[in-house]
PDB file of C-alpha atoms in Angstrom:
ATOM      1  CA  MET A   1    -130.734  21.404  21.738  1.00  0.00           C
ATOM      2  CA  ARG A   2    -128.962  23.072  18.810  1.00  0.00           C
ATOM      3  CA  SER A   3    -127.946  26.094  20.915  1.00  0.00           C
ATOM      4  CA  LYS A   4    -126.545  23.803  23.656  1.00  0.00           C
ATOM      5  CA  LYS A   5    -124.560  21.923  21.050  1.00  0.00           C
ATOM      6  CA  LEU A   6    -123.339  25.213  19.582  1.00  0.00           C
ATOM      7  CA  SER A   7    -122.296  26.446  23.028  1.00  0.00           C
ATOM      8  CA  SER A   8    -120.287  23.300  23.658  1.00  0.00           C
ATOM      9  CA  ILE A   9    -118.653  23.593  20.246  1.00  0.00           C
ATOM     10  CA  LEU A  10    -117.735  27.209  20.797  1.00  0.00           C
ATOM     11  CA  GLY A  11    -116.415  26.439  24.276  1.00  0.00           C
ATOM     12  CA  LEU A  12    -117.333  27.601  27.724  1.00  0.00           C
ATOM     13  CA  VAL A  13    -116.024  31.101  27.487  1.00  0.00           C
ATOM     14  CA  ILE A  14    -116.503  33.676  24.774  1.00  0.00           C
ATOM     15  CA  THR A  15    -114.270  36.626  25.250  1.00  0.00           C
ATOM     16  CA  PHE A  16    -114.918  40.007  23.815  1.00  0.00           C
ATOM     17  CA  VAL A  17    -111.860  42.151  23.941  1.00  0.00           C
ATOM     18  CA  SER A  18    -112.067  45.821  23.354  1.00  0.00           C
ATOM     19  CA  PHE A  19    -108.727  47.454  22.876  1.00  0.00           C
ATOM     20  CA  VAL A  20    -108.693  51.077  23.821  1.00  0.00           C
ATOM     21  CA  ALA A  21    -105.218  52.409  23.322  1.00  0.00           C
ATOM     22  CA  ASN A  22    -103.863  55.301  25.295  1.00  0.00           C
ATOM     23  CA  ALA A  23    -100.572  57.167  25.078  1.00  0.00           C
ATOM     24  CA  GLN A  24     -98.707  54.366  26.930  1.00  0.00           C
ATOM     25  CA  ASN A  25    -100.006  51.651  24.555  1.00  0.00           C
ATOM     26  CA  ASP A  26    -102.120  50.145  27.324  1.00  0.00           C
ATOM     27  CA  VAL A  27    -105.402  48.512  26.438  1.00  0.00           C
ATOM     28  CA  SER A  28    -108.521  47.748  28.417  1.00  0.00           C
ATOM     29  CA  LEU A  29    -109.832  44.194  28.496  1.00  0.00           C
ATOM     30  CA  TRP A  30    -113.600  43.602  28.523  1.00  0.00           C
ATOM     31  CA  LEU A  31    -115.001  40.110  29.098  1.00  0.00           C
ATOM     32  CA  THR A  32    -118.279  38.323  28.368  1.00  0.00           C
ATOM     33  CA  LYS A  33    -118.783  34.637  29.223  1.00  0.00           C
ATOM     34  CA  ALA A  34    -121.253  32.360  27.442  1.00  0.00           C
ATOM     35  CA  ASP A  35    -122.816  31.313  30.758  1.00  0.00           C
ATOM     36  CA  LYS A  36    -123.597  35.019  31.411  1.00  0.00           C
ATOM     37  CA  SER A  37    -121.679  34.992  34.712  1.00  0.00           C
ATOM     38  CA  VAL A  38    -119.747  37.957  33.291  1.00  0.00           C
ATOM     39  CA  LEU A  39    -121.442  40.388  30.909  1.00  0.00           C
ATOM     40  CA  PHE A  40    -119.234  42.887  29.097  1.00  0.00           C
ATOM     41  CA  THR A  41    -117.312  43.771  32.255  1.00  0.00           C
ATOM     42  CA  LYS A  42    -114.068  45.711  32.290  1.00  0.00           C
ATOM     43  CA  GLN A  43    -111.300  43.601  33.789  1.00  0.00           C
ATOM     44  CA  LYS A  44    -108.773  44.978  36.268  1.00  0.00           C
ATOM     45  CA  ARG A  45    -105.841  43.524  34.353  1.00  0.00           C
ATOM     46  CA  ILE A  46    -104.222  46.019  31.982  1.00  0.00           C
ATOM     47  CA  LEU A  47    -102.635  44.595  28.858  1.00  0.00           C
ATOM     48  CA  LYS A  48     -99.396  46.137  27.715  1.00  0.00           C
ATOM     49  CA  PHE A  49     -97.936  45.749  24.266  1.00  0.00           C
ATOM     50  CA  ALA A  50     -94.238  45.768  23.536  1.00  0.00           C
ATOM     51  CA  GLY A  51     -92.065  45.014  20.547  1.00  0.00           C
ATOM     52  CA  ILE A  52     -90.912  41.468  21.317  1.00  0.00           C
ATOM     53  CA  LYS A  53     -89.054  39.470  18.662  1.00  0.00           C
ATOM     54  CA  ASN A  54     -90.373  35.987  17.962  1.00  0.00           C
ATOM     55  CA  ASN A  55     -90.102  33.246  15.364  1.00  0.00           C
ATOM     56  CA  ASN A  56     -93.737  33.472  14.230  1.00  0.00           C
ATOM     57  CA  PRO A  57     -94.291  33.927  10.506  1.00  0.00           C
ATOM     58  CA  THR A  58     -94.811  37.478   9.315  1.00  0.00           C
ATOM     59  CA  ILE A  59     -97.431  38.264   6.699  1.00  0.00           C
ATOM     60  CA  VAL A  60     -96.305  40.969   4.321  1.00  0.00           C
ATOM     61  CA  VAL A  61     -98.785  42.436   1.854  1.00  0.00           C
ATOM     62  CA  ASP A  62     -97.166  43.678  -1.330  1.00  0.00           C
ATOM     63  CA  GLU A  63     -99.815  45.740  -3.112  1.00  0.00           C
ATOM     64  CA  LYS A  64     -97.758  45.663  -6.333  1.00  0.00           C
ATOM     65  CA  GLU A  65     -98.061  41.882  -6.707  1.00  0.00           C
ATOM     66  CA  SER A  66    -101.257  39.836  -6.959  1.00  0.00           C
ATOM     67  CA  PHE A  67    -101.867  36.099  -7.100  1.00  0.00           C
ATOM     68  CA  GLN A  68    -105.601  35.719  -7.407  1.00  0.00           C
ATOM     69  CA  SER A  69    -108.664  37.797  -8.091  1.00  0.00           C
ATOM     70  CA  ILE A  70    -111.447  38.438  -5.617  1.00  0.00           C
ATOM     71  CA  ASP A  71    -115.076  38.632  -6.697  1.00  0.00           C
ATOM     72  CA  GLY A  72    -116.066  40.927  -3.858  1.00  0.00           C
ATOM     73  CA  PHE A  73    -116.651  41.432  -0.176  1.00  0.00           C
ATOM     74  CA  GLY A  74    -119.970  41.331   1.581  1.00  0.00           C
ATOM     75  CA  TYR A  75    -122.510  39.858   3.912  1.00  0.00           C
ATOM     76  CA  ALA A  76    -125.336  37.366   4.120  1.00  0.00           C
ATOM     77  CA  LEU A  77    -128.844  38.764   4.038  1.00  0.00           C
ATOM     78  CA  THR A  78    -130.700  36.195   6.130  1.00  0.00           C
ATOM     79  CA  GLY A  79    -134.346  36.191   7.067  1.00  0.00           C
ATOM     80  CA  GLY A  80    -133.268  37.092  10.598  1.00  0.00           C
ATOM     81  CA  SER A  81    -131.430  40.235   9.508  1.00  0.00           C
ATOM     82  CA  ALA A  82    -134.046  41.176   6.911  1.00  0.00           C
ATOM     83  CA  GLN A  83    -136.752  40.835   9.570  1.00  0.00           C
ATOM     84  CA  HIS A  84    -135.035  43.509  11.665  1.00  0.00           C
ATOM     85  CA  LEU A  85    -134.242  45.737   8.694  1.00  0.00           C
ATOM     86  CA  ILE A  86    -137.830  45.720   7.409  1.00  0.00           C
ATOM     87  CA  LYS A  87    -139.087  46.809  10.851  1.00  0.00           C
ATOM     88  CA  MET A  88    -136.903  49.929  10.788  1.00  0.00           C
ATOM     89  CA  SER A  89    -138.409  53.170   9.635  1.00  0.00           C
ATOM     90  CA  PRO A  90    -138.022  53.533   5.859  1.00  0.00           C
ATOM     91  CA  LYS A  91    -135.756  56.565   6.357  1.00  0.00           C
ATOM     92  CA  ALA A  92    -133.442  54.791   8.841  1.00  0.00           C
ATOM     93  CA  ARG A  93    -133.330  51.624   6.720  1.00  0.00           C
ATOM     94  CA  ALA A  94    -132.517  53.626   3.575  1.00  0.00           C
ATOM     95  CA  ALA A  95    -129.687  55.421   5.376  1.00  0.00           C
ATOM     96  CA  LEU A  96    -128.230  52.168   6.712  1.00  0.00           C
ATOM     97  CA  LEU A  97    -128.467  50.361   3.376  1.00  0.00           C
ATOM     98  CA  LYS A  98    -126.909  53.355   1.586  1.00  0.00           C
ATOM     99  CA  GLU A  99    -124.000  53.384   4.026  1.00  0.00           C
ATOM    100  CA  LEU A 100    -123.449  49.648   3.518  1.00  0.00           C
ATOM    101  CA  PHE A 101    -124.029  49.244  -0.220  1.00  0.00           C
ATOM    102  CA  ALA A 102    -123.480  52.592  -1.976  1.00  0.00           C
ATOM    103  CA  THR A 103    -120.134  52.931  -3.733  1.00  0.00           C
ATOM    104  CA  ASP A 104    -119.767  56.703  -3.540  1.00  0.00           C
ATOM    105  CA  GLY A 105    -118.348  59.010  -0.898  1.00  0.00           C
ATOM    106  CA  ASN A 106    -117.536  57.422   2.453  1.00  0.00           C
ATOM    107  CA  ASN A 107    -119.973  54.540   2.018  1.00  0.00           C
ATOM    108  CA  ILE A 108    -118.698  50.977   2.439  1.00  0.00           C
ATOM    109  CA  GLY A 109    -119.666  49.763  -1.040  1.00  0.00           C
ATOM    110  CA  VAL A 110    -120.343  46.103  -0.252  1.00  0.00           C
ATOM    111  CA  SER A 111    -120.006  44.257  -3.555  1.00  0.00           C
ATOM    112  CA  TYR A 112    -121.263  40.732  -2.764  1.00  0.00           C
ATOM    113  CA  ILE A 113    -124.296  39.410  -0.913  1.00  0.00           C
ATOM    114  CA  ARG A 114    -125.364  35.868  -0.054  1.00  0.00           C
ATOM    115  CA  LEU A 115    -129.041  34.970   0.112  1.00  0.00           C
ATOM    116  CA  THR A 116    -130.321  31.738   1.571  1.00  0.00           C
ATOM    117  CA  ILE A 117    -132.730  29.742  -0.543  1.00  0.00           C
ATOM    118  CA  GLY A 118    -135.453  29.046   1.979  1.00  0.00           C
ATOM    119  CA  ALA A 119    -134.929  29.532   5.699  1.00  0.00           C
ATOM    120  CA  SER A 120    -131.491  29.403   7.305  1.00  0.00           C
ATOM    121  CA  ASP A 121    -130.768  28.704  10.939  1.00  0.00           C
ATOM    122  CA  LEU A 122    -130.996  32.483  11.452  1.00  0.00           C
ATOM    123  CA  ASN A 123    -134.663  32.680  10.444  1.00  0.00           C
ATOM    124  CA  GLU A 124    -137.494  32.964  12.934  1.00  0.00           C
ATOM    125  CA  LYS A 125    -138.949  29.649  11.740  1.00  0.00           C
ATOM    126  CA  VAL A 126    -138.037  26.801   9.401  1.00  0.00           C
ATOM    127  CA  PHE A 127    -139.492  26.902   5.895  1.00  0.00           C
ATOM    128  CA  SER A 128    -138.680  25.948   2.332  1.00  0.00           C
ATOM    129  CA  TYR A 129    -140.181  27.206  -0.895  1.00  0.00           C
ATOM    130  CA  ASN A 130    -142.338  24.104  -1.201  1.00  0.00           C
ATOM    131  CA  ASP A 131    -143.659  23.096   2.223  1.00  0.00           C
ATOM    132  CA  LEU A 132    -146.271  20.360   2.284  1.00  0.00           C
ATOM    133  CA  ALA A 133    -147.975  18.254   4.908  1.00  0.00           C
ATOM    134  CA  GLU A 134    -146.096  15.117   5.883  1.00  0.00           C
ATOM    135  CA  GLY A 135    -146.734  12.365   3.361  1.00  0.00           C
ATOM    136  CA  GLU A 136    -147.416  14.770   0.458  1.00  0.00           C
ATOM    137  CA  THR A 137    -145.011  15.309  -2.440  1.00  0.00           C
ATOM    138  CA  ASP A 138    -144.773  17.820  -5.294  1.00  0.00           C
ATOM    139  CA  LEU A 139    -142.278  16.495  -7.836  1.00  0.00           C
ATOM    140  CA  GLU A 140    -143.502  18.980 -10.462  1.00  0.00           C
ATOM    141  CA  GLN A 141    -142.991  21.914  -8.028  1.00  0.00           C
ATOM    142  CA  THR A 142    -146.493  23.222  -8.730  1.00  0.00           C
ATOM    143  CA  LYS A 143    -146.757  24.510  -5.143  1.00  0.00           C
ATOM    144  CA  PHE A 144    -143.389  26.300  -5.224  1.00  0.00           C
ATOM    145  CA  GLU A 145    -143.756  29.638  -3.393  1.00  0.00           C
ATOM    146  CA  LEU A 146    -141.221  32.157  -2.076  1.00  0.00           C
ATOM    147  CA  GLY A 147    -143.378  32.416   1.053  1.00  0.00           C
ATOM    148  CA  PRO A 148    -141.997  34.327   4.040  1.00  0.00           C
ATOM    149  CA  ASP A 149    -139.127  35.816   2.010  1.00  0.00           C
ATOM    150  CA  ARG A 150    -141.707  38.018   0.229  1.00  0.00           C
ATOM    151  CA  ILE A 151    -142.277  39.824   3.548  1.00  0.00           C
ATOM    152  CA  ASP A 152    -138.701  40.846   4.331  1.00  0.00           C
ATOM    153  CA  VAL A 153    -135.788  39.401   2.331  1.00  0.00           C
ATOM    154  CA  ILE A 154    -137.121  40.277  -1.128  1.00  0.00           C
ATOM    155  CA  PRO A 155    -138.161  43.883  -0.300  1.00  0.00           C
ATOM    156  CA  VAL A 156    -134.807  44.549   1.417  1.00  0.00           C
ATOM    157  CA  MET A 157    -132.916  42.988  -1.495  1.00  0.00           C
ATOM    158  CA  LYS A 158    -134.838  45.219  -3.922  1.00  0.00           C
ATOM    159  CA  GLU A 159    -133.759  48.270  -1.892  1.00  0.00           C
ATOM    160  CA  ILE A 160    -130.145  47.063  -1.981  1.00  0.00           C
ATOM    161  CA  LEU A 161    -130.334  46.566  -5.752  1.00  0.00           C
ATOM    162  CA  SER A 162    -131.690  50.091  -6.200  1.00  0.00           C
ATOM    163  CA  ILE A 163    -128.607  51.379  -4.364  1.00  0.00           C
ATOM    164  CA  ASN A 164    -126.077  49.056  -5.990  1.00  0.00           C
ATOM    165  CA  PRO A 165    -127.431  47.340  -9.120  1.00  0.00           C
ATOM    166  CA  ASN A 166    -123.993  45.809  -9.778  1.00  0.00           C
ATOM    167  CA  ILE A 167    -123.839  43.848  -6.527  1.00  0.00           C
ATOM    168  CA  LYS A 168    -123.050  40.162  -7.017  1.00  0.00           C
ATOM    169  CA  ILE A 169    -125.562  37.745  -5.492  1.00  0.00           C
ATOM    170  CA  MET A 170    -124.885  34.189  -4.403  1.00  0.00           C
ATOM    171  CA  GLY A 171    -127.794  31.902  -3.520  1.00  0.00           C
ATOM    172  CA  SER A 172    -127.171  29.275  -0.828  1.00  0.00           C
ATOM    173  CA  PRO A 173    -129.658  26.437  -0.463  1.00  0.00           C
ATOM    174  CA  TRP A 174    -130.148  25.547   3.190  1.00  0.00           C
ATOM    175  CA  SER A 175    -132.469  22.588   3.231  1.00  0.00           C
ATOM    176  CA  PRO A 176    -134.712  21.061   0.599  1.00  0.00           C
ATOM    177  CA  PRO A 177    -138.405  20.796   1.424  1.00  0.00           C
ATOM    178  CA  LEU A 178    -138.950  18.297   4.231  1.00  0.00           C
ATOM    179  CA  TRP A 179    -140.900  15.963   1.954  1.00  0.00           C
ATOM    180  CA  MET A 180    -137.695  15.464  -0.059  1.00  0.00           C
ATOM    181  CA  LYS A 181    -135.801  14.198   3.009  1.00  0.00           C
ATOM    182  CA  THR A 182    -135.995  10.733   4.529  1.00  0.00           C
ATOM    183  CA  SER A 183    -135.571  12.272   7.997  1.00  0.00           C
ATOM    184  CA  TYR A 184    -138.393  14.815   7.422  1.00  0.00           C
ATOM    185  CA  ASP A 185    -136.192  17.264   9.350  1.00  0.00           C
ATOM    186  CA  ALA A 186    -134.539  20.465   8.063  1.00  0.00           C
ATOM    187  CA  ARG A 187    -131.619  20.050  10.484  1.00  0.00           C
ATOM    188  CA  GLY A 188    -129.323  17.529   8.821  1.00  0.00           C
ATOM    189  CA  GLY A 189    -130.214  14.143   7.483  1.00  0.00           C
ATOM    190  CA  CYS A 190    -130.905  13.283   3.902  1.00  0.00           C
TER     191      CYS A 190
END
C-alpha cells in the first residue's frame, strides 16, 4: 500500500539520465520507468547543448562572501543500509567506510550522519526501542532496549567513529512505541 502511494506521489515515470559528453557536446539519454516497461535503456534521441540566452535567474557563488555557516554534509545510516554494510566482508566494509568518512587524502570526509531512533521506513521490519504486546504499557521505560540496532547500526556506527571521531551525529525519532499511539500503528497517526 505504502509503495503504491509512493509511486503515485512520485509520478508514473522516473527518468534516469546519464550524460556522457563527447567532443561535440552531445549526451546520451538513458531511461527507466517506474512501471518497469523500460529499464535503463539508451534512447535513440541525442541531446545537444548550446549556449542559449534566457531570462532565468543565474546563481553565482562568490567564495569570498558567506551568509551562513554549515554544520556539515553527510548521510543517513538507516537499518537498511547498515544491514547491507554489516554483511560485507570486514575488509571491504572498512575500505568503503574509510573512503566515505576519513578526512585525509582523497577520501570524502563526510562530517555529519543522521541515525534513526528505532526503525525507519528503510528498515527490514518495524520496531521501536520499547516494543510491547498490544494492551501493555511501560511508562517507566524499564523494558527499553536498543534491539535490532545492536546487530547492524551500532557496530557500523562504531566503525565510523573509529575513522572519524569528530563526526556530528543527529538522532531522528521515527515512531514512538506502538503502545504510545492511539492508532497502534507506526505509520502515521498519533
